Amino acid sequence: MTNWRWWLCSLLFVATTVNYLDRQVLSLTYEEFIKPEFHWTDANYGTITSFFSILYAVACLFAGKFVDWMGTKKGYLIAIGVWSLGACMHAGCGIATVLFTDGIESTAALKGIEAGSNIALAVSTTSVYLFLLCRGILALGESGNFPAAIKVTAEYFPKKDRAFATSIFNAGASVGALAAPLLIPPLAVKFGWEMSFIIIGALGFVWMFFWTFMYDKPENSKHVNQAELDYIHQDDELEASEKAAIASEKAIPFLTCFKYRQTWSFIVGKFLTDSVWWFFLFWAPSYFSNQFDAPATSGLGQALIFTLYLIVTVLSIFGGYLPKLFVERKGMNPYSGRMLSMLIFAFFPIAALLAQPLGMSTNSPWWPAVLIGLAGAGHQAWSANLFSTIGDMFPKSTIATITGIGAMAGGLGSMIIQKVAGNLFTFAENAGASFSFLGFEGKPAGYFIMFCFCGIAYLVAWAFMKILVPRYKAIEY
């Protein structure tokens, strides 16, 4: 039997890795390259990251439909082509800023502009709008990655193998997060921040070449023999009966979904906790650079970010095992097992409360790296179980709708926290010693406020979810 399906799975893994690399170039070049060149404040950066978060969430609502409409091959090509174009376009923001700003003749002159002058304000404003455009294109394209990858998995793998295949390509997210601090800052130092966007963005175009020649539907692929085709389609009869059952099951109308407490439970869970993950993703490099003089271009900065995501990757693996243990060995129903697991995982982010005090008192960035890593691992484990609660309570015909509503809630929460964080850090830095919080002054106080929110967000979310849905109750419509 041929094994072409696993070659395609490896291609999905590469696409997901590139997906996460592209979205992290900005955060890893912001503090040392982009911020001083365009005279940005943290508020400017917060505006850009918040815009990406909400647009990505909105686009996810429609990305699946787009891939279904265009077909897997074309849909995936368009998605990665759009986000690769958006990634590369960031490199032109410097030249475009010069063209749109009077009195500046070259990008080399941008840094030399007097800080706080009218021309510096014009540069920062113009460049922010240009980066917003590029981040918007990146968000639109990147929203198509997971719907397309999941569709390929459904086409090429029988049910018993899909979870394993999905875990393989989804590991690309962790690999991308781990590889980013090792690849992007050295590229920016050696070739300039513009080339780091172009080189990483160009990886998507290389991927498109392989996808064009490697993917066809199983029954049309010259690389799939009859034995593999029979293996792939072994569930066809069972799936046909399941689809018929789903088709006969009445779907809950969109607005009616909001009448159920279970919907609001999921909304609260996503709104309060997705924002924490995006905060760490976008602000961790800047935090290590500002507080511990460990920029992303230094060996220490790269080691800190790598360690953080390594902890997230390794520990989050156990996120799906714990509820299985409670259900199989303790006899709990799946929802109760998941809620108990989520309560346990909700305590992990409390470690973030100690990141700033331990880091500043010992003058060691390793404490924050490890503690933020624990918080991130808790989030990933929490998130995996949170998604599973939808299937516990809602009919299959409505799962996609509820997932989309949750994605929107998570995107809205992420947008708010990015904007709040940016404005808070700018205000705290300007206020200096006149702004204090629990023993910290200036910008360190701003970071501690955000860490406090990140530390308690999961317990607050769990409490609201438990109040809204105190015990397992499936919805019948």
PDB file of C-alpha atoms in Angstrom, residues 280-455:
ATOM      1  CA  PHE A 280       1.967  36.616  25.572  1.00  0.00           C
ATOM      2  CA  LEU A 281       2.496  35.872  21.865  1.00  0.00           C
ATOM      3  CA  PHE A 282       2.782  39.520  20.843  1.00  0.00           C
ATOM      4  CA  TRP A 283       4.355  41.137  23.916  1.00  0.00           C
ATOM      5  CA  ALA A 284       6.811  38.603  25.384  1.00  0.00           C
ATOM      6  CA  PRO A 285       9.765  39.646  23.160  1.00  0.00           C
ATOM      7  CA  SER A 286       9.188  43.319  23.977  1.00  0.00           C
ATOM      8  CA  TYR A 287       8.904  42.509  27.691  1.00  0.00           C
ATOM      9  CA  PHE A 288      12.259  40.710  27.852  1.00  0.00           C
ATOM     10  CA  SER A 289      13.907  43.517  25.906  1.00  0.00           C
ATOM     11  CA  ASN A 290      12.496  46.343  28.034  1.00  0.00           C
ATOM     12  CA  GLN A 291      12.731  44.814  31.486  1.00  0.00           C
ATOM     13  CA  PHE A 292      15.873  42.717  31.278  1.00  0.00           C
ATOM     14  CA  ASP A 293      17.832  44.201  28.383  1.00  0.00           C
ATOM     15  CA  ALA A 294      17.494  40.892  26.530  1.00  0.00           C
ATOM     16  CA  PRO A 295      16.470  41.875  22.986  1.00  0.00           C
ATOM     17  CA  ALA A 296      15.332  39.215  20.551  1.00  0.00           C
ATOM     18  CA  THR A 297      18.556  39.677  18.571  1.00  0.00           C
ATOM     19  CA  SER A 298      20.699  38.618  21.541  1.00  0.00           C
ATOM     20  CA  GLY A 299      21.505  35.029  22.404  1.00  0.00           C
ATOM     21  CA  LEU A 300      19.832  35.479  25.789  1.00  0.00           C
ATOM     22  CA  GLY A 301      16.654  36.903  24.258  1.00  0.00           C
ATOM     23  CA  GLN A 302      16.389  34.041  21.780  1.00  0.00           C
ATOM     24  CA  ALA A 303      17.027  31.453  24.507  1.00  0.00           C
ATOM     25  CA  LEU A 304      14.324  32.987  26.732  1.00  0.00           C
ATOM     26  CA  ILE A 305      11.630  32.945  24.060  1.00  0.00           C
ATOM     27  CA  PHE A 306      12.641  29.452  22.926  1.00  0.00           C
ATOM     28  CA  THR A 307      12.456  28.163  26.514  1.00  0.00           C
ATOM     29  CA  LEU A 308       9.057  29.762  27.023  1.00  0.00           C
ATOM     30  CA  TYR A 309       7.507  28.031  24.018  1.00  0.00           C
ATOM     31  CA  LEU A 310       9.323  24.764  24.712  1.00  0.00           C
ATOM     32  CA  ILE A 311       7.584  24.591  28.099  1.00  0.00           C
ATOM     33  CA  VAL A 312       4.259  25.390  26.421  1.00  0.00           C
ATOM     34  CA  THR A 313       4.775  22.677  23.803  1.00  0.00           C
ATOM     35  CA  VAL A 314       5.840  19.898  26.173  1.00  0.00           C
ATOM     36  CA  LEU A 315       3.342  20.447  29.003  1.00  0.00           C
ATOM     37  CA  SER A 316       0.290  21.183  26.856  1.00  0.00           C
ATOM     38  CA  ILE A 317       0.466  17.614  25.470  1.00  0.00           C
ATOM     39  CA  PHE A 318      -1.174  16.423  28.682  1.00  0.00           C
ATOM     40  CA  GLY A 319      -4.181  18.702  28.150  1.00  0.00           C
ATOM     41  CA  GLY A 320      -6.211  16.038  26.382  1.00  0.00           C
ATOM     42  CA  TYR A 321      -5.175  13.159  28.619  1.00  0.00           C
ATOM     43  CA  LEU A 322      -6.452  14.410  31.979  1.00  0.00           C
ATOM     44  CA  PRO A 323     -10.206  14.459  31.141  1.00  0.00           C
ATOM     45  CA  LYS A 324      -9.842  10.989  29.597  1.00  0.00           C
ATOM     46  CA  LEU A 325      -8.421   9.817  32.931  1.00  0.00           C
ATOM     47  CA  PHE A 326     -11.343  11.285  34.858  1.00  0.00           C
ATOM     48  CA  VAL A 327     -13.931   9.788  32.484  1.00  0.00           C
ATOM     49  CA  GLU A 328     -12.438   6.302  32.130  1.00  0.00           C
ATOM     50  CA  ARG A 329     -11.110   5.764  35.656  1.00  0.00           C
ATOM     51  CA  LYS A 330     -13.370   7.944  37.797  1.00  0.00           C
ATOM     52  CA  GLY A 331     -16.589   7.298  35.869  1.00  0.00           C
ATOM     53  CA  MET A 332     -17.401  10.985  35.290  1.00  0.00           C
ATOM     54  CA  ASN A 333     -19.483  12.136  32.347  1.00  0.00           C
ATOM     55  CA  PRO A 334     -17.322  13.841  29.690  1.00  0.00           C
ATOM     56  CA  TYR A 335     -18.488  17.368  30.527  1.00  0.00           C
ATOM     57  CA  SER A 336     -17.779  16.998  34.261  1.00  0.00           C
ATOM     58  CA  GLY A 337     -14.378  15.487  33.499  1.00  0.00           C
ATOM     59  CA  ARG A 338     -13.529  18.368  31.227  1.00  0.00           C
ATOM     60  CA  MET A 339     -14.687  21.016  33.679  1.00  0.00           C
ATOM     61  CA  LEU A 340     -12.613  19.474  36.470  1.00  0.00           C
ATOM     62  CA  SER A 341      -9.597  19.349  34.135  1.00  0.00           C
ATOM     63  CA  MET A 342     -10.155  22.978  33.156  1.00  0.00           C
ATOM     64  CA  LEU A 343     -10.269  23.986  36.829  1.00  0.00           C
ATOM     65  CA  ILE A 344      -6.883  22.334  37.343  1.00  0.00           C
ATOM     66  CA  PHE A 345      -5.443  23.990  34.231  1.00  0.00           C
ATOM     67  CA  ALA A 346      -6.901  27.347  35.347  1.00  0.00           C
ATOM     68  CA  PHE A 347      -4.406  27.371  38.226  1.00  0.00           C
ATOM     69  CA  PHE A 348      -1.389  27.187  35.896  1.00  0.00           C
ATOM     70  CA  PRO A 349      -1.642  30.824  34.699  1.00  0.00           C
ATOM     71  CA  ILE A 350      -1.472  32.009  38.315  1.00  0.00           C
ATOM     72  CA  ALA A 351       2.267  31.492  37.840  1.00  0.00           C
ATOM     73  CA  ALA A 352       2.202  34.695  35.752  1.00  0.00           C
ATOM     74  CA  LEU A 353       1.497  36.661  38.956  1.00  0.00           C
ATOM     75  CA  LEU A 354       4.997  35.792  40.165  1.00  0.00           C
ATOM     76  CA  ALA A 355       6.788  36.503  36.885  1.00  0.00           C
ATOM     77  CA  GLN A 356       7.346  40.221  37.476  1.00  0.00           C
ATOM     78  CA  PRO A 357       8.125  40.113  41.223  1.00  0.00           C
ATOM     79  CA  LEU A 358      10.596  37.218  40.939  1.00  0.00           C
ATOM     80  CA  GLY A 359      12.146  38.509  37.739  1.00  0.00           C
ATOM     81  CA  MET A 360      12.712  42.036  39.061  1.00  0.00           C
ATOM     82  CA  SER A 361      13.808  41.019  42.588  1.00  0.00           C
ATOM     83  CA  THR A 362      16.394  38.539  41.309  1.00  0.00           C
ATOM     84  CA  ASN A 363      17.183  40.543  38.148  1.00  0.00           C
ATOM     85  CA  SER A 364      16.866  37.279  36.238  1.00  0.00           C
ATOM     86  CA  PRO A 365      14.651  36.940  33.138  1.00  0.00           C
ATOM     87  CA  TRP A 366      14.615  33.164  33.499  1.00  0.00           C
ATOM     88  CA  TRP A 367      11.930  33.309  36.175  1.00  0.00           C
ATOM     89  CA  PRO A 368       9.465  35.136  33.881  1.00  0.00           C
ATOM     90  CA  ALA A 369      10.371  32.849  30.944  1.00  0.00           C
ATOM     91  CA  VAL A 370       9.590  29.707  32.934  1.00  0.00           C
ATOM     92  CA  LEU A 371       6.500  31.103  34.670  1.00  0.00           C
ATOM     93  CA  ILE A 372       5.006  32.567  31.489  1.00  0.00           C
ATOM     94  CA  GLY A 373       5.722  29.216  29.839  1.00  0.00           C
ATOM     95  CA  LEU A 374       3.690  27.469  32.550  1.00  0.00           C
ATOM     96  CA  ALA A 375       0.861  29.951  32.041  1.00  0.00           C
ATOM     97  CA  GLY A 376       0.956  29.363  28.276  1.00  0.00           C
ATOM     98  CA  ALA A 377       0.900  25.591  28.745  1.00  0.00           C
ATOM     99  CA  GLY A 378      -2.139  25.996  30.981  1.00  0.00           C
ATOM    100  CA  HIS A 379      -3.843  28.013  28.272  1.00  0.00           C
ATOM    101  CA  GLN A 380      -3.241  25.418  25.548  1.00  0.00           C
ATOM    102  CA  ALA A 381      -4.546  22.624  27.765  1.00  0.00           C
ATOM    103  CA  TRP A 382      -7.534  24.750  28.817  1.00  0.00           C
ATOM    104  CA  SER A 383      -8.309  25.689  25.219  1.00  0.00           C
ATOM    105  CA  ALA A 384      -8.318  22.079  23.988  1.00  0.00           C
ATOM    106  CA  ASN A 385     -10.889  21.134  26.627  1.00  0.00           C
ATOM    107  CA  LEU A 386     -12.939  24.290  26.153  1.00  0.00           C
ATOM    108  CA  PHE A 387     -13.497  23.422  22.472  1.00  0.00           C
ATOM    109  CA  SER A 388     -14.543  19.908  23.454  1.00  0.00           C
ATOM    110  CA  THR A 389     -17.365  21.207  25.676  1.00  0.00           C
ATOM    111  CA  ILE A 390     -19.203  22.296  22.522  1.00  0.00           C
ATOM    112  CA  GLY A 391     -19.538  18.718  21.317  1.00  0.00           C
ATOM    113  CA  ASP A 392     -20.688  17.661  24.801  1.00  0.00           C
ATOM    114  CA  MET A 393     -23.667  20.028  24.857  1.00  0.00           C
ATOM    115  CA  PHE A 394     -24.662  21.053  21.323  1.00  0.00           C
ATOM    116  CA  PRO A 395     -26.092  18.998  18.436  1.00  0.00           C
ATOM    117  CA  LYS A 396     -23.599  18.272  15.644  1.00  0.00           C
ATOM    118  CA  SER A 397     -25.586  20.442  13.254  1.00  0.00           C
ATOM    119  CA  THR A 398     -24.769  23.523  15.364  1.00  0.00           C
ATOM    120  CA  ILE A 399     -21.167  22.863  16.460  1.00  0.00           C
ATOM    121  CA  ALA A 400     -19.622  24.920  13.639  1.00  0.00           C
ATOM    122  CA  THR A 401     -21.915  27.872  14.438  1.00  0.00           C
ATOM    123  CA  ILE A 402     -20.994  27.857  18.133  1.00  0.00           C
ATOM    124  CA  THR A 403     -17.302  27.496  17.266  1.00  0.00           C
ATOM    125  CA  GLY A 404     -17.544  30.576  15.043  1.00  0.00           C
ATOM    126  CA  ILE A 405     -19.321  32.566  17.774  1.00  0.00           C
ATOM    127  CA  GLY A 406     -16.574  31.585  20.218  1.00  0.00           C
ATOM    128  CA  ALA A 407     -13.852  32.575  17.754  1.00  0.00           C
ATOM    129  CA  MET A 408     -15.452  35.996  17.447  1.00  0.00           C
ATOM    130  CA  ALA A 409     -15.604  36.353  21.237  1.00  0.00           C
ATOM    131  CA  GLY A 410     -11.953  35.342  21.540  1.00  0.00           C
ATOM    132  CA  GLY A 411     -10.973  37.786  18.806  1.00  0.00           C
ATOM    133  CA  LEU A 412     -12.864  40.614  20.487  1.00  0.00           C
ATOM    134  CA  GLY A 413     -11.188  39.874  23.823  1.00  0.00           C
ATOM    135  CA  SER A 414      -7.793  39.758  22.123  1.00  0.00           C
ATOM    136  CA  MET A 415      -8.415  43.055  20.358  1.00  0.00           C
ATOM    137  CA  ILE A 416      -9.326  44.744  23.637  1.00  0.00           C
ATOM    138  CA  ILE A 417      -6.335  43.446  25.604  1.00  0.00           C
ATOM    139  CA  GLN A 418      -3.850  44.362  22.854  1.00  0.00           C
ATOM    140  CA  LYS A 419      -5.204  47.902  22.702  1.00  0.00           C
ATOM    141  CA  VAL A 420      -5.350  48.263  26.487  1.00  0.00           C
ATOM    142  CA  ALA A 421      -1.818  46.887  26.907  1.00  0.00           C
ATOM    143  CA  GLY A 422      -0.339  49.228  24.316  1.00  0.00           C
ATOM    144  CA  ASN A 423      -1.977  52.316  25.781  1.00  0.00           C
ATOM    145  CA  LEU A 424      -1.151  51.254  29.343  1.00  0.00           C
ATOM    146  CA  PHE A 425       2.554  50.705  28.585  1.00  0.00           C
ATOM    147  CA  THR A 426       2.843  54.045  26.792  1.00  0.00           C
ATOM    148  CA  PHE A 427       1.092  55.880  29.634  1.00  0.00           C
ATOM    149  CA  ALA A 428       3.143  54.111  32.340  1.00  0.00           C
ATOM    150  CA  GLU A 429       6.432  54.819  30.556  1.00  0.00           C
ATOM    151  CA  ASN A 430       5.620  58.516  30.183  1.00  0.00           C
ATOM    152  CA  ALA A 431       4.347  58.822  33.769  1.00  0.00           C
ATOM    153  CA  GLY A 432       7.438  57.211  35.285  1.00  0.00           C
ATOM    154  CA  ALA A 433       7.567  57.146  39.079  1.00  0.00           C
ATOM    155  CA  SER A 434       4.221  58.963  39.365  1.00  0.00           C
ATOM    156  CA  PHE A 435       2.493  55.771  38.199  1.00  0.00           C
ATOM    157  CA  SER A 436       2.763  52.854  40.618  1.00  0.00           C
ATOM    158  CA  PHE A 437       1.079  49.527  41.309  1.00  0.00           C
ATOM    159  CA  LEU A 438       1.843  47.180  44.226  1.00  0.00           C
ATOM    160  CA  GLY A 439       5.431  48.317  44.613  1.00  0.00           C
ATOM    161  CA  PHE A 440       6.284  48.743  40.919  1.00  0.00           C
ATOM    162  CA  GLU A 441       6.654  52.092  39.170  1.00  0.00           C
ATOM    163  CA  GLY A 442       6.429  53.222  35.567  1.00  0.00           C
ATOM    164  CA  LYS A 443       6.422  50.611  32.822  1.00  0.00           C
ATOM    165  CA  PRO A 444       7.176  47.678  35.203  1.00  0.00           C
ATOM    166  CA  ALA A 445       3.930  48.585  36.976  1.00  0.00           C
ATOM    167  CA  GLY A 446       2.110  48.387  33.643  1.00  0.00           C
ATOM    168  CA  TYR A 447       3.507  44.921  32.962  1.00  0.00           C
ATOM    169  CA  PHE A 448       2.534  43.728  36.440  1.00  0.00           C
ATOM    170  CA  ILE A 449      -1.053  44.922  35.935  1.00  0.00           C
ATOM    171  CA  MET A 450      -1.305  42.898  32.730  1.00  0.00           C
ATOM    172  CA  PHE A 451       0.249  39.829  34.365  1.00  0.00           C
ATOM    173  CA  CYS A 452      -2.295  40.080  37.174  1.00  0.00           C
ATOM    174  CA  PHE A 453      -5.121  39.950  34.652  1.00  0.00           C
ATOM    175  CA  CYS A 454      -3.514  37.014  32.837  1.00  0.00           C
ATOM    176  CA  GLY A 455      -3.069  35.144  36.111  1.00  0.00           C
TER     177      GLY A 455
END
